[in-house]
Amino acid sequence: MIDTVIFDLGKVLVEYDWESYLKQFCFDEKTFQVLADAIFLSEAWILGDQGAVTPEEWLQCFLQNAPHNEKEVRQVFEGLAGCIHKFPYTDRLIAHFREKGCRIYYLSNYSEGLYEMTKEELGFINSFDGGVFSYKEKCIKPEEKIYKTLLTRYNIKPENAIFFDDRPENVEAAKMLGIQGVVFTPKVAEEYLG
């Protein structure tokens, strides 16, 4: 019997849309691509999720990736909170599982820098029973260690848990540990909420 729900955050409970955010700056096409590669598509972004760099070091990595665009990199970095917005269905989806008596957790690849900028938008996680951010654990999904950390820390029985994540490889990693997994899309939210 499912008594525990584990949510990824980005593209599950919050919109993570860096492309729309970056387009708001109206940079020319070349600058857009330089900044996309230097920030969002860079190895440095993953280093942030892994907790391998501080927020200041994270910014320095982005600046090194685009040395001729320092002003633009700083501008984009300072407004990163604009990438994250709670979905309209989020509160209802959480309430749906709460009403069924489920414990609720989060398991998310997230950097300290982005968390500091978006913790207000993520305020709803304060009502959760707990959770794990990758930057604090120094490992990321789909590494087995991060799932085991969550299971052990909160005494979660894998066979009683369901995990929602937008990335198939993360769902597969959860399934390998006996957790029921669902590749999440907004359609999945609709199915649960009727």
mmCIF file of C-alpha atoms in Angstrom:
data_model
loop_
_atom_site.group_PDB
_atom_site.id
_atom_site.type_symbol
_atom_site.label_atom_id
_atom_site.label_comp_id
_atom_site.label_asym_id
_atom_site.label_seq_id
_atom_site.Cartn_x
_atom_site.Cartn_y
_atom_site.Cartn_z
ATOM 1 C CA MET A 1 0.000 0.000 0.000
ATOM 2 C CA ILE A 2 1.321 3.429 -0.970
ATOM 3 C CA ASP A 3 1.715 5.650 2.094
ATOM 4 C CA THR A 4 4.604 7.834 0.909
ATOM 5 C CA VAL A 5 4.845 10.229 -2.030
ATOM 6 C CA ILE A 6 8.199 11.570 -3.209
ATOM 7 C CA PHE A 7 8.247 14.526 -5.587
ATOM 8 C CA ASP A 8 10.974 15.929 -7.747
ATOM 9 C CA LEU A 9 10.560 19.724 -7.819
ATOM 10 C CA GLY A 10 11.625 21.090 -11.215
ATOM 11 C CA LYS A 11 9.077 20.376 -13.967
ATOM 12 C CA VAL A 12 6.933 18.516 -11.425
ATOM 13 C CA LEU A 13 5.816 20.955 -8.705
ATOM 14 C CA VAL A 14 7.552 24.045 -10.079
ATOM 15 C CA GLU A 15 8.113 25.183 -13.607
ATOM 16 C CA TYR A 16 11.817 25.278 -14.465
ATOM 17 C CA ASP A 17 11.865 27.107 -17.785
ATOM 18 C CA TRP A 18 15.261 28.683 -18.273
ATOM 19 C CA GLU A 19 14.684 29.242 -22.009
ATOM 20 C CA SER A 20 11.638 31.479 -21.512
ATOM 21 C CA TYR A 21 13.465 33.264 -18.694
ATOM 22 C CA LEU A 22 16.499 33.917 -20.894
ATOM 23 C CA LYS A 23 14.321 35.087 -23.805
ATOM 24 C CA GLN A 24 12.879 37.841 -21.587
ATOM 25 C CA PHE A 25 16.218 39.655 -21.817
ATOM 26 C CA CYS A 26 15.818 40.037 -25.608
ATOM 27 C CA PHE A 27 19.463 39.207 -26.317
ATOM 28 C CA ASP A 28 20.413 38.612 -29.938
ATOM 29 C CA GLU A 29 20.532 34.979 -31.038
ATOM 30 C CA LYS A 30 24.315 34.638 -30.647
ATOM 31 C CA THR A 31 24.335 36.117 -27.124
ATOM 32 C CA PHE A 32 21.370 33.937 -26.155
ATOM 33 C CA GLN A 33 23.291 30.803 -27.178
ATOM 34 C CA VAL A 34 26.515 31.942 -25.488
ATOM 35 C CA LEU A 35 24.632 32.513 -22.222
ATOM 36 C CA ALA A 36 22.641 29.273 -22.510
ATOM 37 C CA ASP A 37 25.887 27.321 -22.977
ATOM 38 C CA ALA A 38 27.770 29.274 -20.298
ATOM 39 C CA ILE A 39 25.077 28.926 -17.625
ATOM 40 C CA PHE A 40 22.171 26.529 -18.059
ATOM 41 C CA LEU A 41 23.774 23.909 -20.307
ATOM 42 C CA SER A 42 27.192 24.036 -18.661
ATOM 43 C CA GLU A 43 29.067 21.555 -16.523
ATOM 44 C CA ALA A 44 29.075 24.324 -13.901
ATOM 45 C CA TRP A 45 25.281 24.017 -13.560
ATOM 46 C CA ILE A 46 25.745 20.358 -12.625
ATOM 47 C CA LEU A 47 28.563 21.279 -10.213
ATOM 48 C CA GLY A 48 26.036 23.514 -8.451
ATOM 49 C CA ASP A 49 23.537 20.657 -8.199
ATOM 50 C CA GLN A 50 26.312 18.423 -6.850
ATOM 51 C CA GLY A 51 27.144 20.950 -4.138
ATOM 52 C CA ALA A 52 30.713 21.075 -5.459
ATOM 53 C CA VAL A 53 30.787 24.895 -5.590
ATOM 54 C CA THR A 54 29.526 27.723 -3.406
ATOM 55 C CA PRO A 55 27.074 30.216 -4.943
ATOM 56 C CA GLU A 56 29.932 32.693 -5.495
ATOM 57 C CA GLU A 57 32.118 30.004 -7.113
ATOM 58 C CA TRP A 58 29.127 29.020 -9.239
ATOM 59 C CA LEU A 59 28.852 32.568 -10.579
ATOM 60 C CA GLN A 60 32.621 32.638 -11.227
ATOM 61 C CA CYS A 61 32.308 29.432 -13.280
ATOM 62 C CA PHE A 62 29.615 31.030 -15.429
ATOM 63 C CA LEU A 63 31.731 34.162 -15.885
ATOM 64 C CA GLN A 64 34.714 32.037 -16.959
ATOM 65 C CA ASN A 65 32.482 30.262 -19.473
ATOM 66 C CA ALA A 66 31.555 33.581 -21.139
ATOM 67 C CA PRO A 67 34.407 36.025 -20.447
ATOM 68 C CA HIS A 68 33.208 38.502 -23.092
ATOM 69 C CA ASN A 69 29.692 38.676 -21.637
ATOM 70 C CA GLU A 70 30.325 39.480 -17.971
ATOM 71 C CA LYS A 71 27.561 42.077 -17.732
ATOM 72 C CA GLU A 72 24.979 39.750 -19.286
ATOM 73 C CA VAL A 73 26.041 36.749 -17.180
ATOM 74 C CA ARG A 74 25.687 38.801 -13.996
ATOM 75 C CA GLN A 75 22.307 40.131 -15.135
ATOM 76 C CA VAL A 76 20.980 36.629 -15.845
ATOM 77 C CA PHE A 77 22.480 35.199 -12.647
ATOM 78 C CA GLU A 78 20.983 37.892 -10.410
ATOM 79 C CA GLY A 79 17.490 37.165 -11.704
ATOM 80 C CA LEU A 80 17.650 33.349 -11.716
ATOM 81 C CA ALA A 81 14.583 33.203 -9.486
ATOM 82 C CA GLY A 82 12.680 34.057 -12.671
ATOM 83 C CA CYS A 83 13.234 30.462 -13.878
ATOM 84 C CA ILE A 84 11.153 28.926 -11.093
ATOM 85 C CA HIS A 85 7.380 29.290 -10.694
ATOM 86 C CA LYS A 86 4.989 27.090 -8.761
ATOM 87 C CA PHE A 87 2.496 25.348 -11.042
ATOM 88 C CA PRO A 88 -1.201 26.238 -10.535
ATOM 89 C CA TYR A 89 -1.966 22.604 -9.619
ATOM 90 C CA THR A 90 0.847 22.173 -7.062
ATOM 91 C CA ASP A 91 -1.084 22.922 -3.862
ATOM 92 C CA ARG A 92 -4.037 20.791 -4.983
ATOM 93 C CA LEU A 93 -1.784 17.856 -5.878
ATOM 94 C CA ILE A 94 -0.081 17.971 -2.481
ATOM 95 C CA ALA A 95 -3.479 18.254 -0.749
ATOM 96 C CA HIS A 96 -4.772 15.274 -2.772
ATOM 97 C CA PHE A 97 -2.092 12.997 -1.320
ATOM 98 C CA ARG A 98 -2.344 14.530 2.165
ATOM 99 C CA GLU A 99 -6.066 13.729 2.218
ATOM 100 C CA LYS A 100 -5.165 10.111 1.506
ATOM 101 C CA GLY A 101 -2.938 10.123 4.597
ATOM 102 C CA CYS A 102 0.341 9.992 2.680
ATOM 103 C CA ARG A 103 3.653 11.293 3.951
ATOM 104 C CA ILE A 104 5.187 13.698 1.433
ATOM 105 C CA TYR A 105 8.862 14.259 0.601
ATOM 106 C CA TYR A 106 10.937 15.981 -2.064
ATOM 107 C CA LEU A 107 14.028 14.650 -3.838
ATOM 108 C CA SER A 108 15.534 17.249 -6.129
ATOM 109 C CA ASN A 109 18.704 18.081 -8.013
ATOM 110 C CA TYR A 110 19.089 21.682 -6.892
ATOM 111 C CA SER A 111 22.008 24.035 -6.296
ATOM 112 C CA GLU A 112 22.532 26.108 -3.178
ATOM 113 C CA GLY A 113 22.686 29.274 -5.273
ATOM 114 C CA LEU A 114 19.347 28.634 -6.949
ATOM 115 C CA TYR A 115 17.758 27.546 -3.672
ATOM 116 C CA GLU A 116 18.793 30.776 -1.951
ATOM 117 C CA MET A 117 17.160 32.756 -4.770
ATOM 118 C CA THR A 118 13.962 30.675 -4.976
ATOM 119 C CA LYS A 119 13.232 29.528 -1.419
ATOM 120 C CA GLU A 120 10.231 31.850 -1.220
ATOM 121 C CA GLU A 121 8.679 30.267 -4.320
ATOM 122 C CA LEU A 122 9.449 26.850 -2.787
ATOM 123 C CA GLY A 123 7.786 27.778 0.513
ATOM 124 C CA PHE A 124 5.265 24.967 0.071
ATOM 125 C CA ILE A 125 7.970 22.370 0.851
ATOM 126 C CA ASN A 126 7.917 23.570 4.463
ATOM 127 C CA SER A 127 4.679 21.604 4.815
ATOM 128 C CA PHE A 128 6.387 18.390 3.638
ATOM 129 C CA ASP A 129 7.540 15.657 5.994
ATOM 130 C CA GLY A 130 11.078 16.167 4.743
ATOM 131 C CA GLY A 131 13.246 15.895 1.693
ATOM 132 C CA VAL A 132 16.664 15.892 0.122
ATOM 133 C CA PHE A 133 18.377 18.518 -2.007
ATOM 134 C CA SER A 134 21.300 17.239 -4.063
ATOM 135 C CA TYR A 135 23.604 20.135 -3.176
ATOM 136 C CA LYS A 136 23.444 19.230 0.515
ATOM 137 C CA GLU A 137 24.231 15.558 -0.123
ATOM 138 C CA LYS A 138 26.967 16.153 -2.724
ATOM 139 C CA CYS A 139 25.355 13.721 -5.153
ATOM 140 C CA ILE A 140 22.645 13.927 -7.791
ATOM 141 C CA LYS A 141 19.906 11.799 -9.278
ATOM 142 C CA PRO A 142 20.088 9.237 -10.793
ATOM 143 C CA GLU A 143 22.937 8.181 -8.436
ATOM 144 C CA GLU A 144 21.719 5.416 -6.129
ATOM 145 C CA LYS A 145 23.200 7.111 -3.050
ATOM 146 C CA ILE A 146 20.776 10.053 -3.083
ATOM 147 C CA TYR A 147 17.719 7.773 -3.143
ATOM 148 C CA LYS A 148 19.137 5.633 -0.341
ATOM 149 C CA THR A 149 19.839 8.771 1.697
ATOM 150 C CA LEU A 150 16.171 9.782 1.480
ATOM 151 C CA LEU A 151 14.903 6.270 2.267
ATOM 152 C CA THR A 152 17.195 5.841 5.269
ATOM 153 C CA ARG A 153 16.850 9.334 6.715
ATOM 154 C CA TYR A 154 13.057 9.155 6.798
ATOM 155 C CA ASN A 155 12.620 5.409 7.301
ATOM 156 C CA ILE A 156 10.727 5.058 4.018
ATOM 157 C CA LYS A 157 9.848 1.562 2.845
ATOM 158 C CA PRO A 158 10.507 1.546 -0.930
ATOM 159 C CA GLU A 159 7.580 -0.775 -1.657
ATOM 160 C CA ASN A 160 5.210 1.725 0.009
ATOM 161 C CA ALA A 161 6.512 4.753 -1.899
ATOM 162 C CA ILE A 162 5.760 6.373 -5.241
ATOM 163 C CA PHE A 163 8.187 8.788 -6.907
ATOM 164 C CA PHE A 164 7.254 11.466 -9.458
ATOM 165 C CA ASP A 165 10.040 12.854 -11.657
ATOM 166 C CA ASP A 166 10.053 14.333 -15.160
ATOM 167 C CA ARG A 167 13.208 12.455 -16.187
ATOM 168 C CA PRO A 168 12.877 8.772 -17.136
ATOM 169 C CA GLU A 169 16.410 7.924 -15.961
ATOM 170 C CA ASN A 170 15.611 9.227 -12.465
ATOM 171 C CA VAL A 171 12.398 7.201 -12.344
ATOM 172 C CA GLU A 172 14.279 4.078 -13.476
ATOM 173 C CA ALA A 173 16.872 4.556 -10.720
ATOM 174 C CA ALA A 174 14.059 4.725 -8.145
ATOM 175 C CA LYS A 175 12.468 1.569 -9.560
ATOM 176 C CA MET A 176 15.796 -0.279 -9.190
ATOM 177 C CA LEU A 177 15.427 0.280 -5.430
ATOM 178 C CA GLY A 178 11.847 -0.988 -5.367
ATOM 179 C CA ILE A 179 10.135 2.417 -5.413
ATOM 180 C CA GLN A 180 7.142 2.759 -7.717
ATOM 181 C CA GLY A 181 8.022 5.443 -10.255
ATOM 182 C CA VAL A 182 6.031 7.683 -12.575
ATOM 183 C CA VAL A 183 7.490 9.839 -15.337
ATOM 184 C CA PHE A 184 5.683 13.088 -14.597
ATOM 185 C CA THR A 185 3.916 15.357 -17.067
ATOM 186 C CA PRO A 186 1.151 17.918 -16.394
ATOM 187 C CA LYS A 187 -1.235 15.252 -17.750
ATOM 188 C CA VAL A 188 -0.284 13.029 -14.782
ATOM 189 C CA ALA A 189 -1.367 15.807 -12.398
ATOM 190 C CA GLU A 190 -4.700 16.041 -14.240
ATOM 191 C CA GLU A 191 -5.218 12.275 -13.905
ATOM 192 C CA TYR A 192 -4.722 12.405 -10.138
ATOM 193 C CA LEU A 193 -6.823 15.520 -9.671
ATOM 194 C CA GLY A 194 -9.627 14.442 -12.002
#
